[in-house]
CSV table of C-alpha atoms and ligand atoms in Angstrom, one decimal:
chain,number,residue,atom,x,y,z
K,1089,MET,CA,-25.3,-6.0,-13.0
K,1090,PRO,CA,-23.4,-2.8,-13.7
K,1091,ARG,CA,-20.0,-3.1,-15.4
K,1092,ILE,CA,-17.0,-0.9,-15.3
K,1093,MET,CA,-14.9,-1.0,-18.4
K,1094,VAL,CA,-11.3,0.0,-18.9
K,1095,LEU,CA,-11.3,1.6,-22.3
K,1096,VAL,CA,-8.6,1.9,-25.0
K,1097,ASP,CA,-9.4,5.2,-26.5
K,1098,LYS,CA,-6.8,5.6,-29.2
K,1099,TRP,CA,-3.3,4.9,-30.3
K,1100,HIS,CA,-1.2,7.9,-29.7
K,1101,LYS,CA,1.2,8.1,-32.7
K,1102,ASP,CA,3.7,10.5,-31.1
K,1103,ILE,CA,4.5,8.4,-28.1
K,1104,GLY,CA,3.6,4.9,-29.5
K,1105,ALA,CA,1.2,4.0,-26.7
K,1106,PHE,CA,-2.5,3.6,-26.0
K,1107,ILE,CA,-4.3,6.2,-24.1
K,1108,LEU,CA,-6.4,4.6,-21.4
K,1109,THR,CA,-9.2,6.3,-19.6
K,1110,LEU,CA,-10.7,5.1,-16.4
K,1111,PRO,CA,-14.1,6.1,-15.1
K,1112,GLN,CA,-13.7,8.3,-12.0
K,1113,ARG,CA,-14.8,6.9,-8.7
K,1114,SER,CA,-14.8,3.4,-10.1
K,1115,ARG,CA,-15.7,0.6,-7.6
K,1116,PHE,CA,-14.7,-3.0,-7.8
K,1117,SER,CA,-16.1,-6.1,-6.1
K,1118,ALA,CA,-14.0,-9.0,-4.8
K,1119,LEU,CA,-11.7,-10.3,-7.5
K,1120,PRO,CA,-12.7,-13.6,-9.1
K,1121,SER,CA,-10.0,-16.0,-10.3
K,1122,ALA,CA,-9.6,-15.8,-14.0
K,1123,PRO,CA,-8.4,-18.8,-16.0
K,1124,THR,CA,-5.2,-17.6,-17.7
K,1125,ALA,CA,-1.8,-17.2,-16.0
K,1126,THR,CA,-0.3,-14.5,-18.2
K,1127,ALA,CA,-1.3,-11.0,-19.2
K,1128,THR,CA,0.2,-8.4,-21.5
K,1129,ALA,CA,2.3,-5.8,-19.8
K,1130,THR,CA,0.8,-3.1,-21.9
K,1131,ALA,CA,-2.5,-4.1,-20.2
K,1132,THR,CA,-4.3,-4.3,-23.5
K,1133,ALA,CA,-7.3,-3.1,-21.7
K,1134,THR,CA,-9.1,-6.4,-21.6
K,1135,ALA,CA,-9.5,-6.0,-17.9
K,1136,THR,CA,-13.2,-5.6,-17.0
K,1137,ALA,CA,-14.2,-5.4,-13.4
K,1138,THR,CA,-17.6,-5.8,-11.9
K,1139,ALA,CA,-19.0,-2.9,-10.0
K,1140,ALA,CA,-19.5,-3.4,-6.3
K,1141,ASP,CA,-22.8,-5.0,-5.5
K,1142,GLY,CA,-22.7,-4.2,-1.8
K,1143,PRO,CA,-22.9,-1.0,0.1
K,1144,PHE,CA,-21.0,2.2,-0.9
K,1145,SER,CA,-17.3,1.6,-0.8
K,1146,TYR,CA,-15.4,4.7,0.3
K,1147,GLN,CA,-13.0,6.1,-2.4
K,1148,SER,CA,-10.8,9.1,-1.8
K,1149,PRO,CA,-12.3,12.0,-3.7
K,1150,PHE,CA,-9.4,12.8,-5.9
K,1151,LYS,CA,-8.9,9.7,-7.9
K,1152,PRO,CA,-7.0,10.8,-11.0
K,1153,PHE,CA,-7.7,9.9,-14.6
K,1154,THR,CA,-4.8,8.0,-16.2
K,1155,THR,CA,-3.2,10.2,-18.7
K,1156,LEU,CA,0.0,10.0,-20.7
K,1157,SER,CA,2.6,12.6,-21.5
K,1158,LEU,CA,5.7,12.8,-23.4
K,1159,PRO,CA,8.6,10.8,-21.9
K,1160,LYS,CA,10.9,12.5,-19.4
K,1161,PRO,CA,14.7,11.9,-19.3
K,1162,HIS,CA,16.0,8.8,-17.4
K,1163,GLN,CA,15.7,9.4,-13.7
K,1164,PRO,CA,17.0,6.6,-11.5
K,1165,ARG,CA,15.3,5.9,-8.2
K,1166,LYS,CA,17.0,7.5,-5.2
K,1167,THR,CA,17.7,5.2,-2.3
K,1168,GLN,CA,17.0,7.9,0.2
K,1169,PRO,CA,13.6,9.3,-0.9
K,1170,SER,CA,13.4,13.1,-1.2
K,1171,VAL,CA,11.3,15.0,1.2
K,1172,VAL,CA,8.6,15.8,-1.3
K,1173,VAL,CA,7.9,13.8,-4.4
K,1174,ARG,CA,5.4,14.8,-7.0
K,1175,CYS,CA,3.8,13.1,-10.0
K,1176,SER,CA,1.1,14.8,-11.9
K,1177,LYS,CA,1.1,12.6,-15.0
K,1178,THR,CA,2.0,9.1,-16.0
K,1179,GLN,CA,5.3,9.1,-17.7
K,1180,LEU,CA,6.5,6.7,-20.4
K,1181,LEU,CA,10.2,6.1,-21.3
K,1182,SER,CA,11.1,6.7,-24.9
K,1183,THR,CA,13.5,3.8,-25.4
K,1184,GLU,CA,12.8,0.3,-24.3
K,1185,PRO,CA,15.2,-0.6,-21.4
K,1186,GLU,CA,17.3,-3.7,-21.5
K,1187,PRO,CA,17.4,-6.0,-18.4
K,1188,VAL,CA,20.5,-5.5,-16.3
K,1189,PHE,CA,19.8,-8.6,-14.1
K,1190,THR,CA,18.5,-12.0,-15.1
K,1191,SER,CA,16.8,-12.3,-11.7
K,1192,VAL,CA,16.3,-10.3,-8.5
K,1193,ARG,CA,14.6,-10.9,-5.1
K,1194,SER,CA,13.0,-8.0,-3.3
K,1195,PHE,CA,11.4,-7.3,0.0
K,1196,ALA,CA,8.7,-4.8,1.0
K,1197,PRO,CA,7.7,-4.1,4.7
K,1198,ALA,CA,4.4,-4.2,6.5
K,1199,THR,CA,2.8,-0.9,7.0
K,1200,VAL,CA,0.5,0.8,9.5
K,1201,ALA,CA,-1.9,3.1,7.7
K,1202,ASN,CA,-4.0,6.0,9.0
K,1203,LEU,CA,-2.1,6.2,12.3
K,1204,GLY,CA,-5.4,7.3,13.9
K,1205,PRO,CA,-6.6,10.7,12.5
K,1206,GLY,CA,-4.7,10.3,9.2
K,1207,PHE,CA,-7.2,8.2,7.3
K,1208,ASP,CA,-5.9,7.6,3.7
K,1209,PHE,CA,-3.1,10.2,4.1
K,1210,LEU,CA,-0.7,9.0,6.8
K,1211,GLY,CA,1.2,5.7,7.2
K,1212,CYS,CA,4.5,4.2,8.2
K,1213,ALA,CA,6.5,1.1,7.6
K,1214,VAL,CA,7.5,-1.4,10.3
K,1215,ASP,CA,10.5,-3.6,10.3
K,1216,GLY,CA,10.9,-7.3,10.2
K,1217,LEU,CA,7.6,-8.2,8.6
K,1218,GLY,CA,6.7,-8.2,4.9
K,1219,ASP,CA,6.6,-9.9,1.6
K,1220,HIS,CA,9.3,-11.1,-0.9
K,1221,VAL,CA,9.0,-11.2,-4.7
K,1222,SER,CA,11.5,-12.9,-7.0
K,1223,ALA,CA,11.4,-11.8,-10.6
K,1224,ARG,CA,13.4,-13.4,-13.5
K,1225,VAL,CA,13.7,-12.9,-17.2
K,1226,ASP,CA,11.9,-15.9,-18.6
K,1227,PRO,CA,12.1,-16.7,-22.4
K,1228,SER,CA,9.1,-19.0,-22.0
K,1229,VAL,CA,6.9,-16.0,-21.1
K,1230,HIS,CA,5.6,-14.1,-24.1
K,1231,PRO,CA,7.6,-10.8,-24.6
K,1232,GLY,CA,6.1,-7.9,-22.8
K,1233,GLU,CA,4.1,-10.2,-20.5
K,1234,VAL,CA,4.2,-11.2,-16.8
K,1235,SER,CA,3.5,-14.6,-15.4
K,1236,ILE,CA,3.2,-15.7,-11.8
K,1237,SER,CA,4.9,-19.1,-11.4
K,1238,GLU,CA,4.5,-19.6,-7.6
K,1239,ILE,CA,2.9,-18.2,-4.5
K,1240,SER,CA,4.0,-19.4,-1.1
K,1241,GLY,CA,3.4,-18.5,2.5
K,1242,ASP,CA,0.4,-17.4,4.5
K,1243,ASN,CA,-2.9,-18.1,2.7
K,1244,ALA,CA,-1.1,-18.6,-0.6
K,1245,LYS,CA,-4.0,-20.7,-2.0
K,1246,LYS,CA,-6.4,-17.8,-1.6
K,1247,LEU,CA,-4.5,-15.7,-4.1
K,1248,SER,CA,-4.8,-15.9,-7.9
K,1249,LYS,CA,-1.8,-16.7,-10.0
K,1250,ASN,CA,-3.4,-14.6,-12.8
K,1251,PRO,CA,-1.3,-11.4,-12.8
K,1252,LEU,CA,-4.3,-9.3,-13.7
K,1253,TRP,CA,-5.9,-10.4,-10.4
K,1254,ASN,CA,-2.9,-10.5,-8.1
K,1255,CYS,CA,-1.5,-7.4,-6.3
K,1256,ALA,CA,2.1,-8.2,-7.3
K,1257,GLY,CA,1.0,-9.0,-10.9
K,1258,ILE,CA,-0.9,-5.8,-11.3
K,1259,ALA,CA,1.9,-3.6,-10.0
K,1260,ALA,CA,4.5,-5.6,-12.1
K,1261,ILE,CA,2.4,-5.1,-15.3
K,1262,GLU,CA,2.1,-1.3,-14.5
K,1263,VAL,CA,5.9,-1.0,-14.1
K,1264,MET,CA,6.5,-2.9,-17.4
K,1265,ARG,CA,4.0,-0.5,-19.1
K,1266,ARG,CA,5.6,2.6,-17.7
K,1267,LEU,CA,9.1,1.3,-18.7
K,1268,GLY,CA,7.8,0.4,-22.2
K,1269,VAL,CA,9.0,-3.2,-22.0
K,1270,ARG,CA,7.8,-5.1,-25.0
K,1271,SER,CA,10.6,-7.6,-25.8
K,1272,VAL,CA,11.2,-9.4,-22.5
K,1273,GLY,CA,8.8,-11.6,-20.5
K,1274,LEU,CA,9.1,-12.0,-16.7
K,1275,SER,CA,8.2,-14.7,-14.2
K,1276,LEU,CA,7.3,-13.7,-10.7
K,1277,SER,CA,7.3,-15.7,-7.5
K,1278,LEU,CA,5.6,-14.3,-4.5
K,1279,GLU,CA,6.4,-15.2,-0.9
K,1280,LYS,CA,3.7,-13.9,1.4
K,1281,GLY,CA,5.0,-13.1,4.9
K,1282,LEU,CA,1.9,-11.1,5.8
K,1283,PRO,CA,-1.5,-12.5,6.4
K,1284,LEU,CA,-4.3,-11.2,4.2
K,1285,GLY,CA,-6.9,-8.7,5.6
K,1286,SER,CA,-4.8,-8.2,8.7
K,1287,GLY,CA,-4.4,-4.4,8.6
K,1288,LEU,CA,-0.7,-4.6,8.0
K,1289,GLY,CA,-0.7,-3.6,4.4
K,1290,SER,CA,-0.5,-7.1,2.9
K,1291,SER,CA,-1.6,-6.2,-0.6
K,1292,ALA,CA,0.6,-3.1,-0.6
K,1293,ALA,CA,3.7,-5.1,0.4
K,1294,SER,CA,3.2,-7.5,-2.5
K,1295,ALA,CA,2.7,-4.7,-4.9
K,1296,ALA,CA,5.6,-2.7,-3.6
K,1297,ALA,CA,8.0,-5.7,-3.7
K,1298,ALA,CA,6.9,-6.5,-7.3
K,1299,ALA,CA,7.2,-2.9,-8.5
K,1300,ILE,CA,10.8,-2.6,-7.1
K,1301,ALA,CA,11.8,-6.0,-8.4
K,1302,VAL,CA,10.7,-5.3,-12.0
K,1303,ASN,CA,12.1,-1.8,-11.9
K,1304,GLU,CA,15.4,-3.0,-10.7
K,1305,ILE,CA,15.6,-5.7,-13.4
K,1306,PHE,CA,15.4,-3.0,-16.0
K,1307,GLY,CA,18.0,-0.7,-14.4
K,1308,ALA,CA,15.8,1.2,-11.8
K,1309,ARG,CA,14.6,3.8,-14.3
K,1310,LEU,CA,11.4,4.7,-12.6
K,1311,SER,CA,11.1,7.4,-9.9
K,1312,THR,CA,9.7,6.7,-6.4
K,1313,GLU,CA,6.4,8.4,-7.3
K,1314,GLU,CA,6.0,6.3,-10.4
K,1315,LEU,CA,6.5,3.1,-8.3
K,1316,VAL,CA,3.9,4.3,-5.8
K,1317,LEU,CA,1.5,5.0,-8.7
K,1318,ALA,CA,2.1,1.4,-10.0
K,1319,GLY,CA,1.3,0.1,-6.5
K,1320,LEU,CA,-1.7,2.3,-6.3
K,1321,LYS,CA,-3.0,0.7,-9.5
K,1322,SER,CA,-3.0,-2.6,-7.5
K,1323,GLU,CA,-4.5,-1.1,-4.3
K,1324,GLU,CA,-7.3,0.5,-6.4
K,1325,LYS,CA,-8.3,-2.8,-7.8
K,1326,VAL,CA,-8.2,-4.9,-4.6
K,1327,SER,CA,-9.3,-2.6,-1.8
K,1328,GLY,CA,-9.7,1.1,-2.7
K,1329,TYR,CA,-7.7,4.0,-4.0
K,1330,HIS,CA,-5.4,4.8,-1.1
K,1331,ALA,CA,-1.6,5.3,-0.9
K,1332,ASP,CA,-1.1,5.2,2.8
K,1333,ASN,CA,0.1,1.6,2.7
K,1334,VAL,CA,1.9,1.5,-0.6
K,1335,GLY,CA,3.6,4.9,-0.1
K,1336,PRO,CA,5.5,3.9,3.1
K,1337,ALA,CA,5.9,0.3,1.8
K,1338,ILE,CA,8.0,1.7,-1.0
K,1339,MET,CA,9.6,4.8,0.7
K,1340,GLY,CA,10.0,3.5,4.3
K,1341,GLY,CA,9.5,5.6,7.4
K,1342,PHE,CA,6.5,7.9,7.9
K,1343,VAL,CA,4.8,9.2,4.7
K,1344,LEU,CA,2.2,11.9,4.3
K,1345,ILE,CA,0.1,11.7,1.2
K,1346,LYS,CA,-0.2,15.5,0.7
K,1347,SER,CA,-2.3,15.2,-2.5
K,1348,TYR,CA,-3.7,12.4,-4.7
K,1349,GLU,CA,-4.2,14.5,-7.9
K,1350,PRO,CA,-1.4,15.2,-8.5
K,1351,LEU,CA,0.2,12.6,-6.3
K,1352,GLU,CA,2.4,14.3,-3.8
K,1353,LEU,CA,4.1,12.3,-1.1
K,1354,MET,CA,6.1,13.7,1.8
K,1355,SER,CA,8.6,11.7,3.7
K,1356,LEU,CA,8.4,12.7,7.4
K,1357,LYS,CA,11.7,12.1,9.1
K,1358,PHE,CA,11.5,10.6,12.6
K,1359,PRO,CA,14.7,11.5,14.4
K,1360,ALA,CA,17.3,8.7,14.1
K,1361,GLU,CA,18.3,8.9,17.8
K,1362,LYS,CA,14.8,8.5,19.2
K,1363,GLU,CA,13.3,5.2,20.3
K,1364,LEU,CA,9.9,4.2,18.9
K,1365,PHE,CA,8.3,0.8,19.1
K,1366,PHE,CA,5.0,-0.4,17.6
K,1367,VAL,CA,3.1,-3.1,19.4
K,1368,LEU,CA,1.1,-5.0,16.9
K,1369,ALA,CA,-1.6,-7.3,18.2
K,1370,SER,CA,-3.2,-9.3,15.5
K,1371,PRO,CA,-6.3,-11.4,16.3
K,1372,ASP,CA,-7.4,-14.5,14.4
K,1373,PHE,CA,-10.0,-12.5,12.4
K,1374,GLU,CA,-10.2,-11.2,8.9
K,1375,ALA,CA,-11.3,-7.6,8.2
K,1376,PRO,CA,-11.4,-7.1,4.4
K,1377,THR,CA,-10.5,-3.5,3.6
K,1378,LYS,CA,-13.4,-3.2,1.3
K,1379,LYS,CA,-15.9,-4.1,4.0
K,1380,MET,CA,-14.2,-1.8,6.5
K,1381,ARG,CA,-14.3,1.1,4.1
K,1382,ALA,CA,-18.0,0.4,3.4
K,1383,ALA,CA,-18.6,1.1,7.1
K,1384,LEU,CA,-17.4,4.7,6.9
K,1385,PRO,CA,-19.5,7.8,6.9
K,1386,THR,CA,-19.8,9.6,3.6
K,1387,GLU,CA,-20.0,12.9,5.3
K,1388,ILE,CA,-18.8,14.3,8.6
K,1389,GLY,CA,-19.7,17.3,10.7
K,1390,MET,CA,-17.5,20.4,11.2
K,1391,PRO,CA,-16.6,19.7,14.8
K,1392,HIS,CA,-15.2,16.3,13.8
K,1393,HIS,CA,-13.4,17.8,10.9
K,1394,VAL,CA,-11.8,20.4,13.2
K,1395,TRP,CA,-10.9,17.8,15.8
K,1396,ASN,CA,-9.4,15.2,13.5
K,1397,SER,CA,-7.5,17.9,11.4
K,1398,SER,CA,-5.9,19.3,14.6
K,1399,GLN,CA,-4.9,15.8,15.8
K,1400,ALA,CA,-3.4,14.9,12.4
K,1401,GLY,CA,-1.4,18.1,12.5
K,1402,ALA,CA,-0.2,17.3,16.0
K,1403,LEU,CA,0.7,13.8,14.9
K,1404,VAL,CA,2.9,15.1,12.0
K,1405,ALA,CA,4.6,17.6,14.5
K,1406,ALA,CA,5.2,14.7,17.0
K,1407,VAL,CA,6.8,12.6,14.3
K,1408,LEU,CA,9.1,15.3,13.2
K,1409,GLN,CA,10.1,16.2,16.8
K,1410,GLY,CA,10.5,12.6,17.8
K,1411,ASP,CA,8.0,13.1,20.6
K,1412,VAL,CA,6.6,9.6,21.1
K,1413,GLU,CA,4.2,10.5,23.9
K,1414,ALA,CA,2.6,13.2,21.7
K,1415,LEU,CA,2.6,10.8,18.8
K,1416,GLY,CA,0.7,8.3,20.9
K,1417,ARG,CA,-1.9,10.8,22.1
K,1418,ALA,CA,-2.6,11.9,18.5
K,1419,LEU,CA,-2.7,8.3,17.2
K,1420,SER,CA,-5.4,7.5,19.8
K,1421,SER,CA,-7.6,10.5,19.0
K,1422,ASP,CA,-9.5,9.6,15.8
K,1423,LYS,CA,-13.2,10.5,16.2
K,1424,ILE,CA,-14.3,9.7,12.6
K,1425,VAL,CA,-13.0,6.3,11.4
K,1426,GLU,CA,-12.1,4.3,14.5
K,1427,PRO,CA,-15.6,4.7,16.1
K,1428,ARG,CA,-17.2,3.1,13.1
K,1429,ARG,CA,-14.7,0.3,12.7
K,1430,ALA,CA,-13.9,-0.7,16.3
K,1431,PRO,CA,-17.4,-2.2,16.9
K,1432,LEU,CA,-16.8,-4.5,13.9
K,1433,ILE,CA,-13.7,-6.0,15.5
K,1434,PRO,CA,-14.6,-8.1,18.5
K,1435,GLY,CA,-12.8,-6.8,21.6
K,1436,MET,CA,-11.1,-3.8,20.0
K,1437,GLU,CA,-12.4,-1.2,22.5
K,1438,ALA,CA,-11.2,-3.3,25.4
K,1439,VAL,CA,-7.8,-3.9,23.7
K,1440,LYS,CA,-7.3,-0.2,23.3
K,1441,ARG,CA,-8.1,0.4,27.0
K,1442,ALA,CA,-5.8,-2.5,28.0
K,1443,ALA,CA,-2.9,-1.0,26.0
K,1444,ILE,CA,-3.2,2.4,27.6
K,1445,GLU,CA,-3.6,0.9,31.1
K,1446,ALA,CA,-0.4,-1.1,30.4
K,1447,GLY,CA,1.5,2.2,29.7
K,1448,ALA,CA,1.1,2.6,25.9
K,1449,PHE,CA,1.2,6.3,24.8
K,1450,GLY,CA,-1.7,5.5,22.4
K,1451,CYS,CA,-3.5,2.8,20.5
K,1452,THR,CA,-5.7,2.6,17.5
K,1453,ILE,CA,-6.7,0.2,14.6
K,1454,SER,CA,-3.9,-0.5,12.2
K,1455,GLY,CA,-5.1,0.3,8.7
K,1456,ALA,CA,-8.6,-1.2,8.2
K,1457,GLY,CA,-7.9,-3.7,11.1
K,1458,PRO,CA,-8.2,-6.1,12.8
K,1459,THR,CA,-4.7,-5.5,14.0
K,1460,ALA,CA,-4.5,-3.1,16.9
K,1461,VAL,CA,-1.4,-0.9,17.1
K,1462,ALA,CA,0.0,0.8,20.2
K,1463,VAL,CA,3.2,2.9,20.6
K,1464,THR,CA,5.8,3.1,23.3
K,1465,ASP,CA,9.4,4.2,23.6
K,1466,ASP,CA,10.5,1.1,25.5
K,1467,GLU,CA,10.8,-2.4,24.0
K,1468,ALA,CA,10.3,-4.3,27.3
K,1469,ARG,CA,7.2,-2.3,28.1
K,1470,GLY,CA,6.1,-2.9,24.5
K,1471,ARG,CA,6.2,-6.7,25.2
K,1472,ALA,CA,4.1,-6.2,28.4
K,1473,ILE,CA,1.6,-4.0,26.5
K,1474,GLY,CA,1.3,-6.7,23.8
K,1475,GLU,CA,0.5,-9.4,26.4
K,1476,ARG,CA,-2.3,-7.2,27.9
K,1477,MET,CA,-3.7,-6.6,24.4
K,1478,VAL,CA,-3.7,-10.3,23.6
K,1479,GLU,CA,-5.5,-11.1,26.8
K,1480,ALA,CA,-8.1,-8.4,26.1
K,1481,PHE,CA,-8.7,-9.8,22.6
K,1482,MET,CA,-9.4,-13.2,24.2
K,1483,ALA,CA,-11.4,-11.9,27.2
K,1484,GLU,CA,-13.6,-9.4,25.4
K,1485,GLY,CA,-13.5,-10.6,21.8
K,1486,LYS,CA,-13.1,-14.3,22.3
K,1487,LEU,CA,-10.3,-14.1,19.7
K,1488,ARG,CA,-6.9,-15.7,19.8
K,1489,ALA,CA,-4.3,-13.1,19.0
K,1490,GLU,CA,-0.5,-12.7,18.7
K,1491,ALA,CA,1.5,-9.6,19.5
K,1492,VAL,CA,4.9,-8.5,18.2
K,1493,VAL,CA,7.0,-5.4,19.0
K,1494,ARG,CA,8.6,-3.7,16.0
K,1495,ARG,CA,10.6,-0.7,15.1
K,1496,LEU,CA,10.1,1.8,12.3
K,1497,ASP,CA,11.4,0.5,8.9
K,1498,ARG,CA,13.2,3.5,7.5
K,1499,VAL,CA,14.2,1.9,4.2
K,1500,GLY,CA,11.1,0.7,2.5
K,1501,ALA,CA,11.1,-1.8,-0.5
K,1502,ARG,CA,14.5,-3.0,-1.5
K,1503,LEU,CA,16.5,-5.6,-3.4
K,1504,VAL,CA,17.8,-8.4,-1.2
K,1505,SER,CA,19.7,-10.3,-4.0
K,1506,SER,CA,20.3,-10.1,-7.7
K,1507,ILE,CA,22.0,-12.0,-10.5
K,1508,PRO,CA,23.6,-9.8,-13.1
K,1509,ARG,CA,23.1,-10.5,-16.7
G,1014,LIG,N1,-6.5,3.9,4.6
G,1014,LIG,C1,-6.9,2.6,4.4
G,1014,LIG,C2,-8.2,2.3,5.2
G,1014,LIG,C3,-5.8,1.6,4.8
G,1014,LIG,O1,-8.2,2.6,6.3
G,1014,LIG,O2,-9.1,1.8,4.6
G,1014,LIG,C4,-6.2,0.2,4.6
G,1014,LIG,O3,-5.1,-0.6,5.0
C-alpha cells in the first residue's frame, strides 16, 4: 500500500523551526483512530497518512508546498475582513506569545460551498448553525501540545479525540505552530452543531472555531489568511484541499478564493439592505466529501468551461449588486459538478425541480451534498419552498429530510465568551 510521508527536512537555525515539505497532490484515505490523545503543536512530523486506495480523489491543482519565511511584525486579526487578503508564505512569529485568556469559547458558522458554478472557489456562511469550541490553558497538557478532552453533539462518537485526526485538533495545532507556542498546553472541547457529511461545512466549522479560539487565547496575533491556512491544513487531511468552506467559516459573508498559490481570498460584500434567504433541505443521508469528489471529471470540454465561467462571473456580479434573482439563476446553472453528483443523492433532481416550482430563484447541491440549497428573498416563501423540497426528497428519494430557512452570516468565526488571565 503506498504511503505518503510528511518529512522533517532540516532545522532552520535562523528562525528556530523545522522546515516541512509536503508532497504535492497528496491524497489521504479515511482517517483511522489513533491511540494517543495528545500531539505536539510543532507537529513533529510524525503524521503519516495512507494514500487513497479508492478512485482518484479530486484535488485543486495549485496545492502549495509548506514553506517558512522570516517572521513578520505582529498583525492582529481585523474583525471586518479586508476586501482582499493574500498569503504567499507561512509566517512564524519571532517571540512566543503569552496567553491573554485562561479560557475562551468560540463559534464558527455553517457554510454553503460552490454555490453552483463556483466549485472550490466560491462559498458563503449561513447564520444560526455551526460548531462551538472551548479552549483553555491546561497545565496537565504537555507544553506546546493540544489535547481534546470532550466532543459532544451530533455524531460525537464518530470523531477521534486524537488531535492529529480531528479537524479542530489539526487546525489548533497549526495555529500553535504558526504562533510558535512552546510553553503552554491547551485542552479543547468541541460541541458539534453540524451533522457530518451533510454539505454544510461541518469539518470547516470545527477547524475555524478551533483556529479562532487558539489564536484569541494568545492575543489574536495571526491574520485572517493565516487562520484560513490553518483551517485548510485540516480540510486537506479530511476531505481535500479546498478553502470554499473554511474561508467563509472564518471570514463570514460571501468569499471568493481568487488563488490557492499564493492563497488570495476576496470578501464579496452582499448589500446590507437586501433580503436574502437560504433554504437548506438536508436529507437523512451521508455524502462523504471524498467520495463526492471522486465522482468528478478530471477534465472538461471548452463549452462547459465557457458556460460555467460565465455563470460564476454572473454570480459574483449578482452578489455585489444584491440581485437575488440573478444570484439564484447563476447558482442553478452548474453543468460540470452538479450533473455528476446529483444522481448520487437520491431525489436531488426532483428536489431542485420542486424548489423552482415553489418559487425559488435557484437551487443546487450545497457543497458536496446531500443538502440542497435554494435561494429566495422572502422568508415565508422560503418556508414553503422548504416544505416542497422535503416532500420531494421523500417522494423521489425515499429519504426523510428537514428544511430550515437561514440568512447570510456576515461575521464568520468569533469568540462568544472568554475568561481573562
Ligand atoms: N468544494 C468542495 C466540494 C466543498 O464540492 O467538494 C465540500 O464541502
